[in-house]
Structures are given as C-alpha cells and as structure tokens.
Short mmCIF file of C-alpha atoms in Angstrom, two decimals:
data_model
loop_
_atom_site.label_atom_id
_atom_site.label_comp_id
_atom_site.label_asym_id
_atom_site.label_seq_id
_atom_site.Cartn_x
_atom_site.Cartn_y
_atom_site.Cartn_z
CA MET A 1 -68.00 -153.31 20.03
CA GLU A 2 -69.12 -151.30 22.78
CA LYS A 3 -66.51 -148.30 23.47
CA LYS A 4 -64.77 -148.04 26.56
CA GLN A 5 -65.17 -145.13 28.79
CA VAL A 6 -62.08 -143.49 30.03
CA VAL A 7 -62.33 -140.77 32.80
CA ILE A 8 -59.75 -138.15 32.28
CA ILE A 9 -59.20 -135.81 35.58
CA GLY A 10 -57.93 -132.40 34.99
CA ALA A 11 -57.62 -130.82 31.49
CA GLY A 12 -54.06 -129.36 31.68
CA ILE A 13 -51.34 -130.49 29.37
CA SER A 14 -51.49 -134.09 30.17
CA GLY A 15 -55.56 -134.06 30.02
CA LEU A 16 -55.62 -132.71 26.78
CA VAL A 17 -53.42 -135.01 25.09
CA ALA A 18 -54.90 -137.90 27.07
CA CYS A 19 -57.96 -137.12 25.68
CA LYS A 20 -56.66 -136.61 22.11
CA TYR A 21 -55.23 -140.13 22.00
CA CYS A 22 -57.75 -141.77 23.56
CA LEU A 23 -60.26 -140.18 20.66
CA SER A 24 -57.52 -141.51 18.31
CA LYS A 25 -57.88 -145.20 19.53
CA GLY A 26 -61.87 -145.29 19.34
CA PHE A 27 -62.41 -144.68 23.10
CA HIS A 28 -64.91 -142.71 24.91
CA PRO A 29 -63.15 -140.10 27.02
CA ILE A 30 -64.57 -137.74 29.21
CA VAL A 31 -62.71 -134.93 31.09
CA PHE A 32 -63.35 -133.33 34.15
CA GLU A 33 -61.85 -129.93 34.76
CA SER A 34 -62.23 -128.06 38.28
CA ASP A 35 -62.01 -124.94 36.51
CA GLY A 36 -63.47 -122.97 33.69
CA ASP A 37 -60.69 -123.18 31.26
CA ILE A 38 -58.13 -125.44 29.98
CA GLY A 39 -54.37 -125.31 30.53
CA GLY A 40 -53.96 -126.15 34.06
CA VAL A 41 -51.36 -123.96 35.89
CA TRP A 42 -51.27 -121.89 32.61
CA ALA A 43 -54.92 -120.78 32.96
CA LYS A 44 -54.26 -118.84 36.37
CA THR A 45 -50.79 -117.52 36.76
CA ILE A 46 -49.05 -114.22 37.43
CA ARG A 47 -48.60 -111.87 34.43
CA THR A 48 -45.13 -111.89 33.89
CA THR A 49 -44.83 -115.81 33.83
CA ARG A 50 -42.90 -116.95 30.77
CA LEU A 51 -42.11 -120.87 29.51
CA GLN A 52 -39.06 -122.22 31.31
CA THR A 53 -38.11 -124.40 28.41
CA PHE A 54 -37.56 -123.05 25.26
CA ARG A 55 -40.28 -123.22 22.58
CA GLY A 56 -39.05 -125.93 20.45
CA MET A 57 -38.99 -128.57 23.45
CA TYR A 58 -42.23 -127.44 24.84
CA GLN A 59 -44.46 -128.24 21.90
CA PHE A 60 -47.00 -131.24 20.76
CA SER A 61 -45.49 -133.77 18.00
CA ASP A 62 -48.14 -132.92 15.71
CA PHE A 63 -49.13 -129.47 16.46
CA PRO A 64 -46.14 -126.89 16.07
CA TRP A 65 -45.99 -123.39 17.27
CA PRO A 66 -48.05 -120.58 14.96
CA SER A 67 -45.44 -118.90 13.32
CA SER A 68 -46.57 -115.25 15.44
CA VAL A 69 -44.89 -116.70 18.18
CA THR A 70 -41.00 -116.24 17.80
CA GLN A 71 -40.14 -115.74 21.35
CA GLU A 72 -37.86 -118.61 22.51
CA PHE A 73 -39.87 -118.38 25.90
CA PRO A 74 -43.48 -117.39 25.25
CA ALA A 75 -44.97 -115.51 27.76
CA GLN A 76 -48.46 -117.08 29.87
CA ASP A 77 -50.98 -115.77 27.16
CA GLN A 78 -48.98 -117.05 24.40
CA VAL A 79 -48.66 -120.54 26.19
CA LEU A 80 -52.63 -120.61 26.96
CA ASN A 81 -53.63 -119.68 23.62
CA TYR A 82 -51.43 -122.15 22.00
CA LEU A 83 -53.01 -124.95 24.07
CA ARG A 84 -56.55 -123.73 23.55
CA SER A 85 -55.39 -123.83 19.47
CA TYR A 86 -54.57 -127.53 19.88
CA ALA A 87 -57.91 -128.30 21.95
CA THR A 88 -59.76 -126.71 19.17
CA HIS A 89 -57.95 -128.12 16.46
CA PHE A 90 -58.29 -131.69 17.68
CA ASP A 91 -61.95 -131.13 18.42
CA LEU A 92 -61.68 -131.81 22.34
CA MET A 93 -63.39 -128.90 23.91
CA LYS A 94 -66.64 -130.90 23.72
CA HIS A 95 -65.59 -133.93 25.83
CA ILE A 96 -64.46 -131.40 28.72
CA HIS A 97 -66.70 -130.94 31.61
CA PHE A 98 -65.54 -127.44 33.16
CA HIS A 99 -66.55 -126.67 37.03
CA SER A 100 -66.58 -130.17 37.46
CA ILE A 101 -64.89 -131.27 40.77
CA VAL A 102 -64.03 -134.73 41.37
CA LYS A 103 -64.46 -135.55 44.97
CA GLU A 104 -63.49 -139.22 45.02
CA ILE A 105 -62.79 -142.40 43.00
CA ASP A 106 -63.94 -145.80 44.35
CA TYR A 107 -62.68 -149.18 42.51
CA GLN A 108 -65.49 -151.64 42.08
CA GLY A 109 -63.83 -155.38 41.41
CA GLU A 110 -61.15 -157.63 42.68
CA SER A 111 -58.37 -156.79 45.21
CA SER A 112 -55.07 -156.01 43.72
CA PHE A 113 -53.97 -158.89 46.27
CA VAL A 114 -55.94 -161.47 44.13
CA TRP A 115 -54.22 -160.67 40.76
CA SER A 116 -50.47 -160.88 39.83
CA GLN A 117 -50.73 -159.72 35.97
CA TRP A 118 -51.83 -156.23 35.85
CA ASN A 119 -53.62 -156.80 32.82
CA GLY A 120 -55.81 -159.53 34.28
CA ILE A 121 -57.46 -162.28 32.26
CA GLY A 122 -59.43 -159.93 30.04
CA GLY A 123 -56.81 -157.68 28.30
CA THR A 124 -55.98 -154.25 30.08
CA PHE A 125 -59.84 -153.85 31.00
CA LEU A 126 -60.23 -156.04 34.04
CA PRO A 127 -64.16 -156.76 35.09
CA GLY A 128 -64.32 -154.13 37.64
CA LYS A 129 -65.29 -150.74 37.18
CA TRP A 130 -64.33 -147.02 38.77
CA LYS A 131 -67.21 -144.90 40.33
CA VAL A 132 -66.07 -141.55 39.61
CA THR A 133 -68.13 -138.66 42.03
CA VAL A 134 -68.09 -135.66 40.59
CA VAL A 135 -69.42 -132.18 41.87
CA THR A 136 -70.43 -129.38 39.40
CA ASN A 137 -70.66 -125.99 41.09
CA ARG A 138 -71.62 -124.20 37.93
CA SER A 139 -75.42 -124.94 39.18
CA GLN A 140 -77.08 -123.73 42.54
CA PRO A 141 -77.20 -126.08 44.49
CA PRO A 142 -73.91 -127.89 43.00
CA LEU A 143 -75.08 -131.07 41.47
CA THR A 144 -73.36 -134.27 42.85
CA LYS A 145 -73.33 -137.24 40.11
CA VAL A 146 -71.53 -140.60 40.07
CA TYR A 147 -69.95 -141.61 36.49
CA GLU A 148 -68.52 -145.39 36.06
CA ALA A 149 -65.40 -145.84 33.88
CA ASP A 150 -63.57 -148.68 32.65
CA PHE A 151 -60.10 -146.68 33.03
CA VAL A 152 -59.14 -143.77 35.30
CA ILE A 153 -56.39 -141.00 33.75
CA LEU A 154 -55.37 -138.73 36.73
CA CYS A 155 -53.78 -135.68 35.32
CA VAL A 156 -54.28 -133.62 38.45
CA GLY A 157 -50.46 -132.49 38.42
CA ARG A 158 -48.36 -131.76 41.67
CA PHE A 159 -47.91 -127.40 41.41
CA LYS A 160 -51.57 -126.75 41.74
CA ASP A 161 -54.82 -127.09 44.62
CA VAL A 162 -53.08 -128.05 47.57
CA PRO A 163 -50.69 -125.64 48.98
CA ASN A 164 -47.55 -126.40 51.00
CA ILE A 165 -47.84 -124.26 54.18
CA PRO A 166 -44.77 -124.42 56.64
CA ALA A 167 -45.66 -125.32 60.14
CA PHE A 168 -45.01 -123.05 62.91
CA ALA A 169 -44.50 -123.71 67.03
CA PRO A 170 -47.74 -122.11 68.91
CA GLY A 171 -47.52 -118.44 68.98
CA THR A 172 -45.32 -118.17 65.90
CA GLY A 173 -47.25 -118.61 63.26
CA PRO A 174 -49.35 -116.21 61.00
CA GLU A 175 -51.99 -115.93 63.48
CA VAL A 176 -49.82 -113.29 65.00
CA PHE A 177 -49.27 -111.06 62.07
CA GLN A 178 -51.33 -108.21 61.77
CA GLY A 179 -50.93 -107.90 58.01
CA LYS A 180 -51.84 -110.19 54.97
CA VAL A 181 -50.58 -113.99 54.81
CA ILE A 182 -51.58 -115.93 51.48
CA HIS A 183 -50.02 -118.59 49.39
CA SER A 184 -48.87 -117.77 45.72
CA MET A 185 -51.30 -119.92 44.64
CA ASP A 186 -53.84 -117.49 45.72
CA TYR A 187 -52.23 -114.57 44.24
CA ALA A 188 -51.59 -116.62 40.90
CA ALA A 189 -55.43 -116.78 41.04
CA MET A 190 -56.18 -113.04 40.79
CA ASP A 191 -56.85 -111.21 37.77
CA HIS A 192 -53.94 -109.34 36.96
CA GLU A 193 -55.50 -106.04 37.94
CA LYS A 194 -56.49 -106.98 41.25
CA ALA A 195 -53.12 -108.60 41.84
CA GLU A 196 -51.29 -105.35 41.35
CA GLU A 197 -54.07 -103.64 43.22
CA PHE A 198 -53.36 -105.98 46.20
CA ILE A 199 -49.40 -105.21 46.65
CA LYS A 200 -49.58 -101.74 44.99
CA GLY A 201 -48.12 -99.49 48.05
CA LYS A 202 -47.45 -102.14 50.08
CA ARG A 203 -44.38 -103.70 51.78
CA VAL A 204 -44.18 -107.26 50.53
CA VAL A 205 -42.17 -110.34 51.77
CA VAL A 206 -41.98 -113.28 49.44
CA VAL A 207 -40.86 -116.42 50.83
CA GLY A 208 -39.29 -118.90 48.55
CA PHE A 209 -36.92 -118.39 45.62
CA GLN A 210 -38.25 -121.15 43.06
CA LYS A 211 -40.04 -120.22 39.75
CA GLN A 212 -43.25 -118.65 41.15
CA GLY A 213 -41.24 -117.00 43.89
CA LEU A 214 -39.11 -115.02 41.46
CA ASP A 215 -41.90 -113.55 39.14
CA ILE A 216 -43.76 -112.53 42.30
CA ALA A 217 -40.87 -110.66 43.45
CA MET A 218 -40.33 -109.07 39.92
CA GLU A 219 -44.03 -108.06 39.77
CA CYS A 220 -43.94 -106.35 43.33
CA SER A 221 -40.50 -104.54 42.48
CA SER A 222 -41.97 -102.99 39.17
CA VAL A 223 -45.22 -101.94 40.90
CA ASN A 224 -43.81 -100.40 43.90
CA GLY A 225 -40.07 -99.79 43.07
CA PRO A 226 -37.44 -98.65 45.86
CA GLU A 227 -40.05 -97.06 48.03
CA ASN A 228 -41.38 -99.95 48.89
CA PRO A 229 -38.97 -102.83 48.29
CA CYS A 230 -39.96 -106.48 48.05
CA THR A 231 -38.04 -108.90 50.41
CA VAL A 232 -37.29 -112.25 49.48
CA VAL A 233 -36.58 -114.89 52.00
CA TYR A 234 -35.15 -118.34 51.09
CA ARG A 235 -33.55 -121.49 52.48
CA LYS A 236 -31.21 -122.58 49.92
CA ASP A 237 -29.18 -121.45 46.82
CA ARG A 238 -30.33 -122.87 43.53
CA TRP A 239 -28.76 -122.70 39.96
CA LYS A 240 -30.95 -119.93 38.56
CA ILE A 241 -29.48 -119.79 34.43
CA SER A 242 -29.71 -116.34 32.52
CA ASP A 243 -29.64 -118.03 29.17
CA PHE A 244 -29.52 -121.79 27.38
CA ALA A 245 -26.48 -121.26 25.60
CA PRO A 246 -23.42 -121.24 28.28
CA TRP A 247 -20.40 -120.29 26.06
CA GLY A 248 -22.52 -120.75 22.86
CA ILE A 249 -23.10 -124.00 23.21
CA PRO A 250 -26.87 -124.79 23.30
CA LEU A 251 -27.44 -126.52 26.93
CA GLN A 252 -29.66 -129.36 24.86
CA TYR A 253 -26.23 -130.55 23.42
CA LEU A 254 -24.76 -130.85 26.69
CA TYR A 255 -27.48 -132.71 28.58
CA LEU A 256 -30.01 -133.50 26.27
CA ASN A 257 -28.62 -136.04 23.61
CA ARG A 258 -27.52 -139.87 24.09
CA PHE A 259 -23.73 -138.77 24.38
CA SER A 260 -24.45 -136.91 27.91
CA GLU A 261 -26.64 -139.88 28.72
CA LEU A 262 -23.58 -142.13 28.52
CA LEU A 263 -21.81 -139.94 31.28
CA VAL A 264 -24.70 -140.61 34.11
CA HIS A 265 -25.63 -143.94 35.68
CA LYS A 266 -29.39 -145.23 34.77
CA PRO A 267 -31.63 -147.46 36.27
CA GLY A 268 -31.23 -151.32 35.06
CA GLU A 269 -28.03 -150.59 33.12
CA GLY A 270 -26.01 -153.34 32.19
CA PHE A 271 -22.09 -153.64 33.01
CA LEU A 272 -20.59 -151.84 30.21
CA LEU A 273 -22.99 -149.08 30.56
CA GLY A 274 -22.52 -149.08 34.22
CA MET A 275 -18.65 -149.07 33.36
CA LEU A 276 -18.42 -146.38 30.85
CA ALA A 277 -20.50 -143.84 33.12
CA THR A 278 -17.91 -144.12 35.93
CA LEU A 279 -15.20 -143.53 33.39
CA LEU A 280 -16.73 -140.78 31.86
CA SER A 281 -17.58 -139.31 35.38
CA PRO A 282 -14.63 -136.54 35.04
CA LEU A 283 -16.08 -135.40 31.72
CA ARG A 284 -19.70 -134.92 33.59
CA TRP A 285 -18.03 -133.08 36.30
CA GLY A 286 -16.01 -130.84 33.76
CA ILE A 287 -19.47 -129.99 31.68
CA SER A 288 -20.78 -128.90 35.07
CA LYS A 289 -18.08 -126.44 35.97
CA LEU A 290 -18.08 -125.15 32.60
CA VAL A 291 -21.79 -124.21 32.68
CA GLU A 292 -21.37 -122.86 36.50
CA ILE A 293 -18.16 -120.68 35.39
CA HIS A 294 -20.42 -119.25 32.76
CA ILE A 295 -23.58 -118.54 35.13
CA LYS A 296 -21.10 -117.07 37.70
CA LYS A 297 -19.98 -114.75 35.00
CA LYS A 298 -23.02 -113.58 33.71
CA LEU A 299 -24.69 -113.32 36.88
CA PRO A 300 -23.60 -111.60 40.16
CA LEU A 301 -23.93 -114.96 42.43
CA ALA A 302 -20.67 -114.48 44.43
CA LYS A 303 -21.36 -110.77 45.39
CA TYR A 304 -24.57 -111.66 46.71
CA ASP A 305 -23.72 -114.99 48.37
CA MET A 306 -25.89 -116.95 46.10
CA VAL A 307 -23.42 -119.86 44.70
CA PRO A 308 -24.91 -123.29 45.30
CA GLU A 309 -23.48 -125.74 47.31
CA ARG A 310 -24.67 -128.30 45.09
CA SER A 311 -23.44 -128.77 41.29
CA PHE A 312 -25.61 -127.62 38.37
CA SER A 313 -25.93 -130.95 37.32
CA LYS A 314 -27.44 -132.20 40.39
CA ASP A 315 -29.88 -129.45 40.42
CA MET A 316 -30.46 -130.03 36.80
CA ARG A 317 -31.52 -133.76 37.55
CA SER A 318 -33.56 -132.81 40.66
CA CYS A 319 -35.71 -130.51 38.01
CA LEU A 320 -34.57 -127.56 40.52
CA LEU A 321 -33.29 -125.24 37.85
CA ALA A 322 -35.15 -121.49 37.07
CA ILE A 323 -34.37 -118.87 34.82
CA MET A 324 -33.49 -115.69 36.28
CA PRO A 325 -35.75 -112.93 35.00
CA GLU A 326 -33.52 -110.80 32.90
CA ASP A 327 -33.54 -107.71 35.06
CA PHE A 328 -33.72 -109.26 38.49
CA PHE A 329 -30.43 -108.23 39.74
CA ASN A 330 -30.70 -104.66 38.35
CA GLN A 331 -33.85 -104.55 40.97
CA VAL A 332 -31.58 -105.79 43.68
CA GLU A 333 -29.02 -102.91 42.72
CA SER A 334 -31.75 -100.35 42.97
CA GLY A 335 -33.11 -101.37 46.01
CA SER A 336 -36.42 -102.75 44.52
CA ILE A 337 -35.79 -106.29 45.84
CA MET A 338 -34.17 -107.28 49.01
CA LEU A 339 -32.74 -110.76 49.43
CA GLN A 340 -32.42 -112.65 52.88
CA LYS A 341 -31.20 -115.89 53.22
CA SER A 342 -32.38 -118.20 56.47
CA PRO A 343 -32.80 -121.47 57.44
CA GLY A 344 -36.26 -120.63 58.65
CA PHE A 345 -38.40 -117.83 60.00
CA SER A 346 -41.64 -117.03 62.11
CA PHE A 347 -44.27 -114.51 62.39
CA HIS A 348 -44.10 -111.26 64.46
CA LYS A 349 -47.14 -109.08 64.73
CA ASP A 350 -45.29 -106.62 62.71
CA GLY A 351 -43.67 -108.95 59.98
CA ILE A 352 -41.63 -111.91 60.33
CA MET A 353 -38.51 -112.77 62.37
CA LEU A 354 -35.53 -114.89 60.52
CA ASP A 355 -33.98 -117.76 62.70
CA GLY A 356 -31.17 -115.81 64.96
CA GLY A 357 -32.65 -112.19 64.06
CA ILE A 358 -32.55 -109.35 66.58
CA LYS A 359 -35.99 -107.53 64.76
CA PRO A 360 -38.44 -108.34 62.58
CA ILE A 361 -38.68 -107.58 59.09
CA GLN A 362 -41.57 -105.08 58.92
CA THR A 363 -43.94 -105.92 56.18
CA ASP A 364 -47.92 -105.69 55.08
CA ILE A 365 -48.13 -108.97 53.16
CA VAL A 366 -46.68 -112.14 53.16
CA ILE A 367 -46.62 -114.29 50.12
CA LEU A 368 -45.78 -118.08 50.64
CA ALA A 369 -44.07 -119.33 47.36
CA THR A 370 -43.63 -122.68 49.17
CA GLY A 371 -44.61 -124.93 46.58
CA PHE A 372 -47.48 -127.55 46.87
CA LYS A 373 -48.57 -130.88 48.45
CA GLY A 374 -49.11 -132.53 45.14
CA ILE A 375 -48.81 -136.03 46.59
CA GLN A 376 -51.31 -135.49 49.30
CA LYS A 377 -53.69 -134.15 46.61
CA LEU A 378 -53.29 -137.36 45.05
CA LYS A 379 -53.78 -139.67 47.85
CA ASN A 380 -56.80 -138.11 48.83
CA ILE A 381 -58.85 -138.68 45.62
CA PHE A 382 -59.06 -142.63 46.39
CA THR A 383 -61.75 -143.84 48.61
CA SER A 384 -59.36 -146.76 49.37
CA GLN A 385 -56.84 -145.95 51.73
CA ASP A 386 -55.01 -148.83 50.41
CA PHE A 387 -54.62 -147.28 46.94
CA GLY A 388 -53.49 -143.99 48.49
CA ASP A 389 -50.79 -145.93 50.66
CA PHE A 390 -49.51 -147.78 47.39
CA ILE A 391 -49.40 -144.12 45.78
CA ALA A 392 -46.81 -142.84 48.42
CA VAL A 393 -46.35 -144.47 51.95
CA SER A 394 -45.81 -140.51 53.51
CA PRO A 395 -45.96 -137.09 51.97
CA ASP A 396 -42.00 -137.37 51.55
CA SER A 397 -41.84 -140.67 49.61
CA ARG A 398 -41.47 -140.81 45.89
CA VAL A 399 -45.24 -141.61 43.86
CA ALA A 400 -44.26 -145.38 43.26
CA LEU A 401 -45.20 -145.93 39.22
CA TYR A 402 -44.33 -148.02 36.44
CA ARG A 403 -42.80 -146.08 33.69
CA GLU A 404 -43.72 -143.23 35.47
CA CYS A 405 -47.56 -144.05 34.75
CA ILE A 406 -48.80 -147.05 36.43
CA GLN A 407 -49.45 -148.03 39.83
CA PRO A 408 -48.69 -152.00 39.73
CA ARG A 409 -51.29 -152.41 42.66
CA ILE A 410 -54.16 -149.99 41.64
CA PRO A 411 -56.08 -151.66 38.47
CA GLN A 412 -57.14 -149.60 35.38
CA LEU A 413 -55.74 -146.55 36.28
CA ALA A 414 -52.80 -144.28 34.91
CA ILE A 415 -51.30 -141.14 36.38
CA ILE A 416 -49.96 -138.87 33.82
CA GLY A 417 -47.98 -135.54 34.59
CA PHE A 418 -46.76 -136.16 38.23
CA SER A 419 -43.32 -136.79 37.55
CA GLU A 420 -40.98 -133.87 36.07
CA SER A 421 -38.94 -133.67 33.10
CA PHE A 422 -37.08 -130.84 31.12
CA SER A 423 -40.32 -130.59 28.71
CA ASN A 424 -43.57 -131.64 30.48
CA LEU A 425 -45.37 -131.26 27.66
CA PHE A 426 -43.19 -133.28 25.54
CA THR A 427 -43.26 -135.98 28.46
CA SER A 428 -46.50 -136.22 29.11
CA GLU A 429 -47.38 -136.64 25.51
CA ILE A 430 -45.44 -139.80 25.12
CA ARG A 431 -46.77 -140.98 28.12
CA CYS A 432 -50.18 -140.83 26.69
CA ARG A 433 -49.40 -142.53 23.22
CA TRP A 434 -48.08 -145.26 26.09
CA ILE A 435 -51.25 -145.26 27.85
CA VAL A 436 -53.69 -145.49 24.91
CA GLU A 437 -51.48 -148.27 22.83
CA LEU A 438 -51.49 -150.48 26.21
CA LEU A 439 -55.40 -149.67 26.36
CA ASP A 440 -55.72 -150.74 23.04
CA GLY A 441 -53.64 -153.83 23.28
CA GLY A 442 -50.79 -152.77 21.45
CA PHE A 443 -48.80 -154.44 24.15
CA LYS A 444 -49.24 -156.20 27.82
CA LEU A 445 -47.38 -155.34 30.95
CA PRO A 446 -44.87 -157.53 32.73
CA SER A 447 -46.18 -158.91 35.93
CA ILE A 448 -46.59 -157.04 39.14
CA GLU A 449 -43.09 -158.34 40.65
CA GLU A 450 -41.50 -157.25 37.70
CA MET A 451 -43.06 -153.87 37.61
CA GLU A 452 -42.33 -153.30 41.13
CA LYS A 453 -38.75 -154.34 40.86
CA ASP A 454 -38.37 -151.90 38.00
CA ILE A 455 -40.00 -149.18 40.18
CA SER A 456 -37.44 -149.99 42.81
CA ASN A 457 -34.55 -149.34 40.37
CA TRP A 458 -35.89 -146.09 39.47
CA ASP A 459 -36.12 -145.15 43.18
CA ASP A 460 -32.36 -146.22 43.77
CA TYR A 461 -31.67 -144.11 40.65
CA MET A 462 -33.73 -140.89 41.98
CA LYS A 463 -32.26 -141.28 45.24
CA ASN A 464 -28.63 -141.32 43.93
CA SER A 465 -29.17 -138.54 41.52
CA SER A 466 -31.52 -136.14 43.19
CA GLY A 467 -30.73 -136.76 46.86
CA LYS A 468 -33.41 -135.61 49.42
CA TYR A 469 -35.16 -134.14 46.07
CA TYR A 470 -35.95 -137.91 44.85
CA GLN A 471 -39.80 -137.46 45.20
CA ARG A 472 -39.88 -134.84 42.76
CA SER A 473 -39.03 -137.87 40.33
CA CYS A 474 -37.06 -135.90 37.75
CA ILE A 475 -35.80 -137.81 34.63
CA THR A 476 -34.24 -134.72 33.23
CA ALA A 477 -30.90 -136.62 32.72
CA LEU A 478 -32.66 -139.52 31.26
CA ASP A 479 -35.17 -138.29 28.94
CA ILE A 480 -34.00 -140.10 26.29
CA TRP A 481 -33.15 -143.61 27.96
CA TYR A 482 -36.79 -143.24 29.80
CA ASN A 483 -38.60 -142.76 26.00
CA ASP A 484 -36.41 -145.23 24.58
CA GLN A 485 -38.38 -147.58 27.21
CA LEU A 486 -41.54 -146.66 26.30
CA CYS A 487 -40.95 -146.67 22.70
CA LYS A 488 -39.58 -150.27 22.87
CA ASP A 489 -42.90 -151.21 24.86
CA MET A 490 -45.00 -150.10 21.92
CA GLY A 491 -42.91 -151.47 19.20
CA TRP A 492 -41.61 -148.20 17.99
CA ASN A 493 -37.62 -147.94 16.79
CA PRO A 494 -36.52 -145.38 19.68
CA ARG A 495 -33.71 -144.14 17.52
CA ARG A 496 -34.94 -141.41 15.12
CA LYS A 497 -32.04 -139.72 13.64
CA LYS A 498 -30.40 -140.20 10.55
CA GLY A 499 -26.88 -141.81 11.09
CA PHE A 500 -24.70 -143.00 14.44
CA TRP A 501 -23.17 -139.32 14.86
CA ALA A 502 -26.62 -137.62 14.47
CA ASP A 503 -28.30 -139.93 16.92
CA LEU A 504 -25.50 -139.64 19.26
CA PHE A 505 -24.85 -135.96 19.50
CA GLN A 506 -28.02 -134.39 18.11
CA PRO A 507 -30.54 -133.62 20.96
CA TYR A 508 -33.94 -135.60 20.60
CA GLY A 509 -37.31 -133.26 20.96
CA PRO A 510 -41.18 -133.53 20.04
CA VAL A 511 -40.69 -133.39 16.30
CA ASP A 512 -38.59 -136.94 16.75
CA TYR A 513 -41.53 -138.72 17.80
CA ALA A 514 -44.33 -137.30 15.46
CA ASN A 515 -44.58 -140.49 13.52
CA PRO A 516 -44.08 -143.98 15.33
#
C-alpha cells in the first residue's frame, strides 16, 4: 500500500514530534521550515532566555534530558541542543526542508458543507488533496514548487513571525520618533553580539512586561547599568513567580494533579463534578491566596505598586505567568531598570509620551515586546477565505479546534501547538500521538455537529476561566482532564499511577505517557 504523504509546516517542537510519530506509523512526512535550523522560537532568542517550565515537565516521553543538564530551568542553548539531539536520535533531519517558506495551502476536494462526517467515506483520508506552495529562498532566484499532500499538520506556533504592533493616531506613531523602533522579534533574531552592540550605550524603552520584555530589560540593564537605564513600560500587573515551590510545596502538587482539577469547573462535566467544584471553591481561593502571599513575601511587589488585581489562579489559567529573573529587583534598586505603568503611550520626536504624562521619556531605542498576531498568521496561510474564517472569525476570537487539534470544517488538516499549557512540549507530543492514531485508523471522530458542540463547551470554559484572555486557549488548569480525553479516544488507560491516592495527588508528567 502506498504511503500517505503528510506535509508538516514548521520544525519547532510540534513539527519534530509530528514528524517522529508519522514515521512510526509508516506515513511519509515532509517538513517545511522557513528558517535554517530546527527549534522554532528556541532557534533565535535572547541570550538570557531560560526555560519557564521546570525541566522534568518539559521533556519528551521517550527521550529524557541528558545527565549533563542539571539546572531546573535550562538556558536557551541547552534547550536547543536537547531538541537537536532528539531530531538526530530519531533521524528526523533528512525529512526537513530548511529555508522553505509555505506561501499558501489550497484544498482540492469536496466542500466542507457537503459531508457531515470529518472522516468522510474513505476513513480519515478523503479523496481530496492539499496543494502546498513552497518558496525555497536558499537558491537565487528563489524556487517555487507546489507539493501535494494527503494530510497537512500546521505547527506554525503563535509566538513567531507576525508581530503585534500597537495602533497609533496619526502623528503619534513611530514615524515621529527620531530614534529606532523595533519589535522584540527582530531583537531576538540578532546574533547575541550584534544585539549587545545595538543597545550598548543607548537609552532603551521596552514596551511590555511578559517573558520577552523581562529578558530584554535584564539584558539592557546588564550591558548599560544605571548610566543608561532601561525603562519598562507596561499596562497591567501580572503575577511573576520567583520559584515553583511556594512555602516549600512544589507548584505541581497545588495545580497539576487530579485533586487540583476537582476544584475547578470543566467543559462537559456532569452534575456531580460540577457540584464538587462549587463546594471546593473556597479551597481553590485559599490555595491561590497562599501562593500570592508567598510571592509578595519573596518579591517587593507592594513597594513598586505591582500587586495584580487578578488572582494568581486566574493568571495561571490564562497562561499569563512568568518567572521573574533572579536579579531583576536588584537592577531596579540600582537604577538600571525603571518601571512605568500606563494604560497607553504615544511617540514623541525625543521618545515616548505616557498617557497623562507632561513630558516624554527621552530614549534612543524603543523595543516593542507586545506579542504576536498568531491567529492572523494562521488564517493567512489558507487560500480559502472560508477556511480562514473557520479558524477564527476575528483576531480576538479563539481558534476553534476539536481537542485543540482539528477544525471540523477543514478536512485533512490538524493544527498542533497553538493552544497553550503549562508544558507546551508535553502537550504537543500527546496531541501528535492522537493525530497519527487517527490517521492510522485507530479511532474515528464524532460528527461535525458533535465536535462543534464540544468546541462550544470549551469556549464557554475558556471565557469563564480566563476572561478576555480566553483566545489564548490555555488548558493549564485542566491538563489532566484534557489528556484523559485524548487517551480515551485512543483507547489508552488514562490513569497511569499506582493506587488511588497516587493517582489523585501525584502530578502527571511526560514519563506517565511513555507507554500507552
């Protein structure tokens, strides 16, 4: 029987595991990567970037970290080397086409309005094909080629390629500023030496206070010191953590076991689970307060008016947490980092003007750590506008995916790695295993109507748990509940622990899913 052609777009974490598991089932994968290396966001990032999840949770189920890596939060080069070792160990590199940009994908087959079963009449693979247009810029002139695929797996990620640039009224945008304005994506893409030279001796303003903004601020402060302080401008206070063991209790025992998931409402839960979550809500509130008190004890948030209005649990369920660099507040104390909270800003010829400000913050460089338009990037890859609209009606919508993998109205296509979790590597791996089991005929999907009903239930959950940040599709509070669903679909036993109490209170991690 002829091997089915599976096109995988992106050679980051999701693309690597998708390729590995496609090979394990006898499919013929071809991976297109726009850059010259694997690793996705880890291939080009800031020198000081470290893993935000402890090492044991951020590993492949069948490929542990080498014994030489002992840090709980490995550095960028260690993570990238780990990914390269994985790709080499499973002989994935020969399937990857580097410097290959996928310009568009076009489905040639029946309209999604014709069929009611995503599997169609011929199993997972319908009679239709995808036409994948790829531009290889390694040659001059660039070479354009159209590939044919039985199935496409999009692993493009949401934190790359299309920067989110704030909109400004006429006459108040970057065009009036006499200095330089770049996005954090462009700064991260620089060689480390070039990045240091770019900021050295300059007054830098960093707009944004999530992970990338923190890393850039720390790098600027270490290079320039108090002589040329780095100013961080941000809108909202978010919980930053100094460690993963509040009061000596590892965070995974508070938020990443089955018992912790009994405290929160779940999509599709029955009456008893819903009642239990309601009854245990005071405990959920108490755990959140316990963690918040610990953070405020360890970090001088009150001193700098940085105590968030939202609860710690809410930020965690929205994937808005970040680890505070160890020396950050020492740099603030020394004057190397200045903090400015403001609902908005505009540009001035000499710098930026905060909303309500009297005079501008004078600066030479503004670095916008303002995130990415991942949804727009995802929509733009489709030739069909209908398919783009199925992905998300607007930039503020949540990407509508069944099991966070499948858009019921788009045939023969999966999206991996777009919704977030506590460990994106761990979650991407089990999703890829689910996809290849589906492709191999291990199970069938329900009807489109049933899948859309399930998506609606998850939408409601995301809105209730994350508020206006629901479009991030964060499953951190329900990792185990989510993994259980995937396991049951594949016919696996989701309960991997030995004994009732271990299953209830011990955290679940990659090693628990090493063998089905």
